[in-house]
Amino acid sequence: MGEVFAGRYELIDPIGRGGVGAVWRAWDHRRRRYVAAKVLQQSDAHTLLRFVREQALRIEHPHVLAPASWAADDDKVLFTMDLVSGGSLAHVIGDYGPLPPRFVCTLLDQLLSGLSTVHAEGVVHRDIKPANILMEATGTGRPHLRLSDFGISMRKGEPRLTETNYVVGTPGYFAPEQMMGAEPDFPADLFAVGLVALYLLQGQKPDSQALVEHFASYGTPSAPQGIPEPLWQVLAGLLQPDPQARFRTATGARKALTAAVEMLPEPGTDDEPVEVFDQIGPLPAGFGPAGPVTDQQAAEAGAPAGSGPIWSKTSTGSSSVPGSGSISTAAVRALRAPVACGPCSHGVDPARTASRGHH
């Protein structure tokens, strides 16, 4: 049904695109489960080095989505992660708009919990934003987020892969010190967490520059409409323009959040429940919950013969079904096609940021 990569990962359908690679739903023939596979689509040395750094990251935490394994096949490389099907926080906001404060507190607590483990490993994420925070499809149950996309993360002390005074990340989520070319540090991630929380509570991307200017000129502003004061005090501790006045650790911010939650009003009985549903969609023909459907299984289910993949590795490294010729052409074409820019990370020159839009 799809290209079998390195004799193990069967690429099924693309589920996301970024600046340097495409993410596919894939079947792991060794572990017998579905995974997400990020396939590198650019082969220059700089991009490959970032890819190697990202795939080498191994952080196990229920609220972190880090690479689990990697493989190389001829001129292509990929790494795999757990398959998370509930979309991103950007999807949730698109569906519901502003979210209830207690729901946001649950998400914020999980994000800070995962980030504390990331920071404990000495890693600065550098690109925390709604599109990089994925959701498990939990329906109306307790939400479960996963911090993802460590493509531009770096360990403190590692050599930088960008020029001095060149800012890497997503415009609108930079901490003020990042714009000044400071070395990546944990408080910059915490500033981005504050902006994400504000986005969830207000339903739209905050104006980070205006916020920084207000803090710098007038001190901490009063709580915006709809944000309870105890919760706003936590956000203000994340959003301080001066990194020395900001929460220094994710653990410290999480403790303050726990105390604030105890002072929040109880949710109203008429509040609409927030549902996080599957954003990936059904499996294509030839695949079921337990993986690829064989010809025998298809026949037993009454499907036409040949509808299930009997795959084998050819001498050229592509996958084929006996009698049908190569079936990897479409997959290979998709892998080698130019990438449509979706949620992505760009380097931004501080001197040009004001006049340079982000697409």
Tab-separated table of C-alpha atoms in Angstrom:
chain	number	residue	atom	x	y	z
A	1	MET	CA	0.000	0.000	0.000
A	2	GLY	CA	2.878	2.402	0.692
A	3	GLU	CA	6.640	2.682	0.615
A	4	VAL	CA	8.337	0.500	3.210
A	5	PHE	CA	11.195	2.532	4.589
A	6	ALA	CA	14.353	0.736	5.702
A	7	GLY	CA	12.441	-2.545	5.627
A	8	ARG	CA	10.425	-1.518	8.679
A	9	TYR	CA	8.279	1.624	8.449
A	10	GLU	CA	5.421	1.591	5.939
A	11	LEU	CA	4.487	5.173	5.054
A	12	ILE	CA	0.699	5.359	4.798
A	13	ASP	CA	-0.466	8.951	4.385
A	14	PRO	CA	0.969	12.427	5.071
A	15	ILE	CA	-0.526	14.102	8.149
A	16	GLY	CA	1.566	17.250	8.447
A	17	ARG	CA	4.217	19.394	6.799
A	18	GLY	CA	6.889	21.692	8.146
A	19	GLY	CA	9.810	23.708	6.902
A	20	VAL	CA	12.220	20.784	6.406
A	21	GLY	CA	10.135	17.622	6.424
A	22	ALA	CA	6.804	15.902	6.122
A	23	VAL	CA	5.147	13.907	8.899
A	24	TRP	CA	3.477	10.650	7.857
A	25	ARG	CA	1.257	8.155	9.574
A	26	ALA	CA	3.248	4.941	9.330
A	27	TRP	CA	3.027	1.312	10.346
A	28	ASP	CA	5.987	-0.071	12.289
A	29	HIS	CA	6.259	-3.678	11.060
A	30	ARG	CA	8.656	-4.588	13.858
A	31	ARG	CA	6.705	-3.229	16.819
A	32	ARG	CA	3.306	-3.791	15.148
A	33	ARG	CA	1.840	-0.370	15.822
A	34	TYR	CA	1.087	2.944	14.130
A	35	VAL	CA	3.604	5.743	14.590
A	36	ALA	CA	4.245	9.242	13.267
A	37	ALA	CA	7.290	9.380	10.975
A	38	LYS	CA	9.062	12.665	10.226
A	39	VAL	CA	10.859	12.373	6.890
A	40	LEU	CA	13.641	14.827	6.094
A	41	GLN	CA	13.090	16.457	2.701
A	42	GLN	CA	16.160	18.653	2.442
A	43	SER	CA	19.679	17.309	2.187
A	44	ASP	CA	21.932	20.313	2.852
A	45	ALA	CA	24.472	19.851	5.627
A	46	HIS	CA	22.952	22.481	7.965
A	47	THR	CA	19.459	20.967	7.832
A	48	LEU	CA	20.813	17.446	8.203
A	49	LEU	CA	22.770	18.446	11.313
A	50	ARG	CA	19.630	19.889	12.911
A	51	PHE	CA	17.753	16.728	11.994
A	52	VAL	CA	20.447	14.552	13.578
A	53	ARG	CA	20.328	16.653	16.747
A	54	GLU	CA	16.554	16.363	16.929
A	55	GLN	CA	16.413	12.604	16.378
A	56	ALA	CA	19.064	12.097	19.081
A	57	LEU	CA	16.786	13.640	21.716
A	58	ARG	CA	15.364	10.996	24.058
A	59	ILE	CA	13.027	12.391	26.719
A	60	GLU	CA	10.390	10.152	28.245
A	61	HIS	CA	7.533	12.085	29.816
A	62	PRO	CA	3.749	11.797	29.368
A	63	HIS	CA	3.552	15.408	28.174
A	64	VAL	CA	6.553	15.393	25.839
A	65	LEU	CA	6.579	14.024	22.293
A	66	ALA	CA	10.215	13.287	21.524
A	67	PRO	CA	11.756	11.019	18.860
A	68	ALA	CA	11.658	7.312	19.653
A	69	SER	CA	13.694	5.735	16.823
A	70	TRP	CA	15.281	6.619	13.496
A	71	ALA	CA	16.200	4.980	10.206
A	72	ALA	CA	18.045	5.792	6.985
A	73	ASP	CA	17.305	4.416	3.528
A	74	ASP	CA	19.512	5.465	0.596
A	75	ASP	CA	19.346	9.285	0.504
A	76	LYS	CA	16.387	9.652	2.881
A	77	VAL	CA	16.219	9.645	6.684
A	78	LEU	CA	13.354	9.678	9.152
A	79	PHE	CA	12.636	9.403	12.828
A	80	THR	CA	9.461	8.210	14.503
A	81	MET	CA	7.347	9.372	17.419
A	82	ASP	CA	4.110	8.331	19.062
A	83	LEU	CA	1.121	9.029	16.839
A	84	VAL	CA	-0.925	11.825	18.453
A	85	SER	CA	-4.252	12.286	16.705
A	86	GLY	CA	-6.045	15.180	18.414
A	87	GLY	CA	-4.419	17.988	16.433
A	88	SER	CA	-2.727	20.949	18.090
A	89	LEU	CA	-3.838	23.669	20.483
A	90	ALA	CA	-4.325	25.817	17.389
A	91	HIS	CA	-7.021	23.344	16.264
A	92	VAL	CA	-8.743	23.529	19.653
A	93	ILE	CA	-8.833	27.328	19.574
A	94	GLY	CA	-10.094	27.195	15.989
A	95	ASP	CA	-12.988	25.011	17.132
A	96	TYR	CA	-13.907	26.730	20.409
A	97	GLY	CA	-12.276	30.149	20.661
A	98	PRO	CA	-11.369	31.228	24.219
A	99	LEU	CA	-11.157	28.276	26.587
A	100	PRO	CA	-12.449	28.093	30.195
A	101	PRO	CA	-9.817	29.146	32.781
A	102	ARG	CA	-9.818	25.812	34.615
A	103	PHE	CA	-9.371	23.934	31.328
A	104	VAL	CA	-6.460	26.238	30.478
A	105	CYS	CA	-4.948	25.620	33.913
A	106	THR	CA	-4.989	21.879	33.271
A	107	LEU	CA	-3.198	22.390	29.951
A	108	LEU	CA	-0.751	24.864	31.466
A	109	ASP	CA	0.069	22.490	34.324
A	110	GLN	CA	0.793	19.674	31.850
A	111	LEU	CA	2.908	21.922	29.643
A	112	LEU	CA	4.990	23.133	32.583
A	113	SER	CA	5.351	19.557	33.834
A	114	GLY	CA	6.732	18.399	30.491
A	115	LEU	CA	8.911	21.476	30.126
A	116	SER	CA	10.448	20.954	33.556
A	117	THR	CA	11.721	17.554	32.383
A	118	VAL	CA	12.978	19.018	29.103
A	119	HIS	CA	14.887	21.703	31.013
A	120	ALA	CA	16.206	19.147	33.499
A	121	GLU	CA	17.893	17.496	30.493
A	122	GLY	CA	19.579	20.813	29.741
A	123	VAL	CA	17.459	21.374	26.628
A	124	VAL	CA	15.987	24.749	25.629
A	125	HIS	CA	13.011	24.175	23.291
A	126	ARG	CA	13.125	27.623	21.591
A	127	ASP	CA	9.862	27.213	19.629
A	128	ILE	CA	6.978	26.832	22.063
A	129	LYS	CA	3.760	27.853	20.325
A	130	PRO	CA	0.208	26.438	19.950
A	131	ALA	CA	1.009	24.591	16.709
A	132	ASN	CA	3.821	22.671	18.455
A	133	ILE	CA	1.633	21.519	21.359
A	134	LEU	CA	-0.278	18.439	20.268
A	135	MET	CA	-3.363	16.900	21.848
A	136	GLU	CA	-4.377	13.307	22.404
A	137	ALA	CA	-7.900	12.619	21.129
A	138	THR	CA	-9.565	12.352	24.567
A	139	GLY	CA	-13.067	13.491	23.575
A	140	THR	CA	-14.729	15.327	26.468
A	141	GLY	CA	-12.456	13.598	28.992
A	142	ARG	CA	-9.478	15.144	30.734
A	143	PRO	CA	-7.240	16.761	28.089
A	144	HIS	CA	-3.744	15.420	27.501
A	145	LEU	CA	-1.148	17.507	25.674
A	146	ARG	CA	2.294	16.660	24.300
A	147	LEU	CA	5.024	19.247	23.699
A	148	SER	CA	6.504	18.452	20.286
A	149	ASP	CA	8.835	19.657	17.514
A	150	PHE	CA	12.351	19.924	18.908
A	151	GLY	CA	13.764	20.851	15.505
A	152	ILE	CA	15.481	24.023	16.714
A	153	SER	CA	15.990	23.023	20.346
A	154	MET	CA	19.497	22.892	21.738
A	155	ARG	CA	21.283	21.821	24.851
A	156	LYS	CA	22.853	24.595	26.840
A	157	GLY	CA	26.525	24.720	25.976
A	158	GLU	CA	26.088	23.170	22.509
A	159	PRO	CA	27.574	25.103	19.572
A	160	ARG	CA	24.969	27.314	17.907
A	161	LEU	CA	24.084	26.442	14.314
A	162	THR	CA	23.134	30.022	13.476
A	163	GLU	CA	25.099	33.226	13.186
A	164	THR	CA	25.497	35.526	16.166
A	165	ASN	CA	22.603	38.015	16.483
A	166	TYR	CA	20.382	35.787	14.332
A	167	VAL	CA	17.144	34.846	16.091
A	168	VAL	CA	15.643	31.399	15.592
A	169	GLY	CA	12.021	30.626	16.395
A	170	THR	CA	8.566	31.870	15.473
A	171	PRO	CA	7.857	35.617	15.357
A	172	GLY	CA	5.338	36.612	18.017
A	173	TYR	CA	6.642	34.088	20.556
A	174	PHE	CA	10.125	35.506	21.131
A	175	ALA	CA	11.178	36.608	24.591
A	176	PRO	CA	12.627	40.145	24.613
A	177	GLU	CA	16.137	38.865	25.332
A	178	GLN	CA	15.959	36.596	22.276
A	179	MET	CA	15.413	39.651	20.101
A	180	MET	CA	18.628	41.071	21.535
A	181	GLY	CA	20.564	37.952	20.490
A	182	ALA	CA	21.004	36.474	23.976
A	183	GLU	CA	22.123	32.881	24.369
A	184	PRO	CA	19.169	30.434	24.523
A	185	ASP	CA	18.041	29.910	28.124
A	186	PHE	CA	15.126	28.391	30.026
A	187	PRO	CA	13.328	31.663	30.942
A	188	ALA	CA	12.817	32.372	27.224
A	189	ASP	CA	10.763	29.160	26.985
A	190	LEU	CA	8.732	30.273	30.002
A	191	PHE	CA	7.936	33.596	28.329
A	192	ALA	CA	6.551	31.668	25.349
A	193	VAL	CA	4.473	29.510	27.730
A	194	GLY	CA	2.900	32.700	29.111
A	195	LEU	CA	2.003	33.836	25.592
A	196	VAL	CA	0.473	30.435	24.795
A	197	ALA	CA	-1.653	30.590	27.965
A	198	LEU	CA	-2.829	34.094	27.056
A	199	TYR	CA	-3.705	32.844	23.569
A	200	LEU	CA	-5.805	30.019	25.033
A	201	LEU	CA	-7.672	32.342	27.394
A	202	GLN	CA	-8.363	35.057	24.824
A	203	GLY	CA	-8.808	32.942	21.707
A	204	GLN	CA	-6.387	34.952	19.616
A	205	LYS	CA	-2.656	35.471	19.304
A	206	PRO	CA	-1.511	38.106	21.808
A	207	ASP	CA	0.441	41.166	20.717
A	208	SER	CA	3.666	40.259	22.470
A	209	GLN	CA	5.464	43.464	21.553
A	210	ALA	CA	2.693	45.683	22.932
A	211	LEU	CA	2.587	43.539	26.063
A	212	VAL	CA	6.337	43.891	26.615
A	213	GLU	CA	6.180	47.658	26.108
A	214	HIS	CA	3.324	47.973	28.601
A	215	PHE	CA	5.164	45.929	31.234
A	216	ALA	CA	8.335	47.923	30.679
A	217	SER	CA	6.572	51.308	30.895
A	218	TYR	CA	3.854	50.817	33.487
A	219	GLY	CA	4.615	47.623	35.377
A	220	THR	CA	2.247	44.656	35.579
A	221	PRO	CA	-1.105	45.597	34.005
A	222	SER	CA	-4.398	44.646	35.583
A	223	ALA	CA	-5.916	41.317	34.590
A	224	PRO	CA	-7.508	41.349	31.136
A	225	GLN	CA	-11.245	40.767	31.010
A	226	GLY	CA	-12.192	37.127	31.523
A	227	ILE	CA	-8.929	36.093	33.229
A	228	PRO	CA	-9.243	35.507	37.000
A	229	GLU	CA	-6.800	37.578	39.012
A	230	PRO	CA	-4.989	34.593	40.655
A	231	LEU	CA	-4.323	33.072	37.237
A	232	TRP	CA	-3.248	36.428	35.806
A	233	GLN	CA	-0.603	36.772	38.510
A	234	VAL	CA	0.928	33.497	37.321
A	235	LEU	CA	0.876	34.664	33.697
A	236	ALA	CA	2.434	37.978	34.711
A	237	GLY	CA	5.277	36.029	36.335
A	238	LEU	CA	5.855	34.268	33.025
A	239	LEU	CA	5.582	37.402	30.886
A	240	GLN	CA	7.961	39.756	32.683
A	241	PRO	CA	10.186	41.412	30.038
A	242	ASP	CA	13.211	41.169	32.322
A	243	PRO	CA	14.242	37.491	32.481
A	244	GLN	CA	15.593	38.071	35.991
A	245	ALA	CA	12.095	39.099	37.157
A	246	ARG	CA	10.449	36.154	35.401
A	247	PHE	CA	9.904	32.676	36.844
A	248	ARG	CA	13.313	31.054	36.636
A	249	THR	CA	12.093	27.456	36.372
A	250	ALA	CA	9.070	25.624	35.018
A	251	THR	CA	8.775	23.871	38.379
A	252	GLY	CA	8.476	27.204	40.185
A	253	ALA	CA	5.818	28.412	37.768
A	254	ARG	CA	3.910	25.157	38.197
A	255	LYS	CA	3.879	25.523	41.982
A	256	ALA	CA	2.478	29.042	41.650
A	257	LEU	CA	-0.167	27.740	39.239
A	258	THR	CA	-1.233	25.036	41.708
A	259	ALA	CA	-1.794	27.662	44.378
A	260	ALA	CA	-3.724	29.888	41.950
A	261	VAL	CA	-6.065	27.087	40.881
A	262	GLU	CA	-7.248	26.689	44.456
A	263	MET	CA	-8.509	30.283	44.364
A	264	LEU	CA	-10.391	30.017	41.060
A	265	PRO	CA	-14.196	30.006	41.025
A	266	GLU	CA	-15.886	26.696	40.332
A	267	PRO	CA	-16.884	26.136	36.681
A	268	GLY	CA	-20.448	27.007	35.756
A	269	THR	CA	-22.952	24.218	35.186
A	270	ASP	CA	-23.791	25.635	31.750
A	271	ASP	CA	-20.183	25.755	30.529
A	272	GLU	CA	-19.791	23.999	27.197
A	273	PRO	CA	-17.489	20.972	27.495
A	274	VAL	CA	-14.379	21.139	25.336
A	275	GLU	CA	-14.051	18.091	23.099
A	276	VAL	CA	-10.716	17.076	21.605
A	277	PHE	CA	-11.468	14.729	18.739
A	278	ASP	CA	-9.443	12.845	16.136
A	279	GLN	CA	-8.000	15.240	13.549
A	280	ILE	CA	-6.124	12.699	11.437
A	281	GLY	CA	-9.068	10.899	9.882
A	282	PRO	CA	-9.770	7.270	9.025
A	283	LEU	CA	-7.166	4.824	7.835
A	284	PRO	CA	-7.006	4.355	4.050
A	285	ALA	CA	-8.121	1.154	2.372
A	286	GLY	CA	-5.902	-1.797	3.151
A	287	PHE	CA	-5.237	-0.816	6.767
A	288	GLY	CA	-7.138	-1.616	9.938
A	289	PRO	CA	-6.695	-1.009	13.668
A	290	ALA	CA	-4.253	-3.924	13.845
A	291	GLY	CA	-2.214	-2.813	10.829
A	292	PRO	CA	-2.079	-3.734	7.131
A	293	VAL	CA	-4.808	-6.094	5.973
A	294	THR	CA	-3.469	-9.154	4.134
A	295	ASP	CA	-5.108	-10.659	1.038
A	296	GLN	CA	-6.396	-13.522	3.187
A	297	GLN	CA	-7.924	-11.143	5.731
A	298	ALA	CA	-9.455	-9.072	2.945
A	299	ALA	CA	-10.949	-12.197	1.352
A	300	GLU	CA	-12.397	-13.326	4.672
A	301	ALA	CA	-13.951	-9.871	5.062
A	302	GLY	CA	-15.395	-10.050	1.542
A	303	ALA	CA	-13.033	-7.477	-0.002
A	304	PRO	CA	-11.599	-7.952	-3.493
A	305	ALA	CA	-8.393	-9.945	-3.732
A	306	GLY	CA	-5.286	-7.775	-3.705
A	307	SER	CA	-6.790	-5.020	-1.551
A	308	GLY	CA	-4.414	-5.832	1.289
A	309	PRO	CA	-0.679	-5.297	0.994
A	310	ILE	CA	1.676	-8.226	0.651
A	311	TRP	CA	4.832	-6.175	0.653
A	312	SER	CA	8.400	-7.102	-0.080
A	313	LYS	CA	11.619	-5.211	-0.475
A	314	THR	CA	12.786	-4.909	-4.077
A	315	SER	CA	16.381	-4.597	-5.195
A	316	THR	CA	15.910	-0.841	-5.636
A	317	GLY	CA	14.659	-0.347	-2.093
A	318	SER	CA	11.018	0.335	-2.984
A	319	SER	CA	8.032	-1.721	-1.908
A	320	SER	CA	5.929	-3.677	-4.348
A	321	VAL	CA	2.989	-6.038	-4.512
A	322	PRO	CA	3.540	-9.118	-6.669
A	323	GLY	CA	1.940	-8.607	-10.072
A	324	SER	CA	1.169	-4.934	-9.506
A	325	GLY	CA	4.559	-3.306	-10.118
A	326	SER	CA	6.031	-0.684	-7.845
A	327	ILE	CA	3.587	0.952	-5.445
A	328	SER	CA	5.983	3.459	-3.964
A	329	THR	CA	5.922	5.984	-6.827
A	330	ALA	CA	3.329	8.294	-5.281
A	331	ALA	CA	4.970	8.134	-1.889
A	332	VAL	CA	8.402	8.899	-3.304
A	333	ARG	CA	6.992	11.778	-5.363
A	334	ALA	CA	5.355	13.222	-2.261
A	335	LEU	CA	8.575	12.881	-0.287
A	336	ARG	CA	10.599	14.695	-2.914
A	337	ALA	CA	8.054	17.422	-3.736
A	338	PRO	CA	8.522	20.971	-2.410
A	339	VAL	CA	7.037	21.352	1.051
A	340	ALA	CA	4.054	23.626	1.543
A	341	CYS	CA	4.896	25.734	4.557
A	342	GLY	CA	2.655	24.918	7.487
A	343	PRO	CA	3.587	25.494	11.128
A	344	CYS	CA	7.274	26.207	10.768
A	345	SER	CA	10.315	27.791	12.353
A	346	HIS	CA	12.320	30.520	10.694
A	347	GLY	CA	15.471	32.383	11.504
A	348	VAL	CA	14.762	36.065	11.959
A	349	ASP	CA	17.287	38.869	11.781
A	350	PRO	CA	16.445	41.234	14.692
A	351	ALA	CA	17.210	44.250	12.556
A	352	ARG	CA	14.641	43.175	9.962
A	353	THR	CA	11.918	41.742	12.185
A	354	ALA	CA	9.752	44.859	12.216
A	355	SER	CA	9.412	44.894	8.442
A	356	ARG	CA	9.387	41.188	7.785
A	357	GLY	CA	6.145	39.212	7.853
A	358	HIS	CA	5.783	35.590	8.873
A	359	HIS	CA	3.874	33.381	6.470
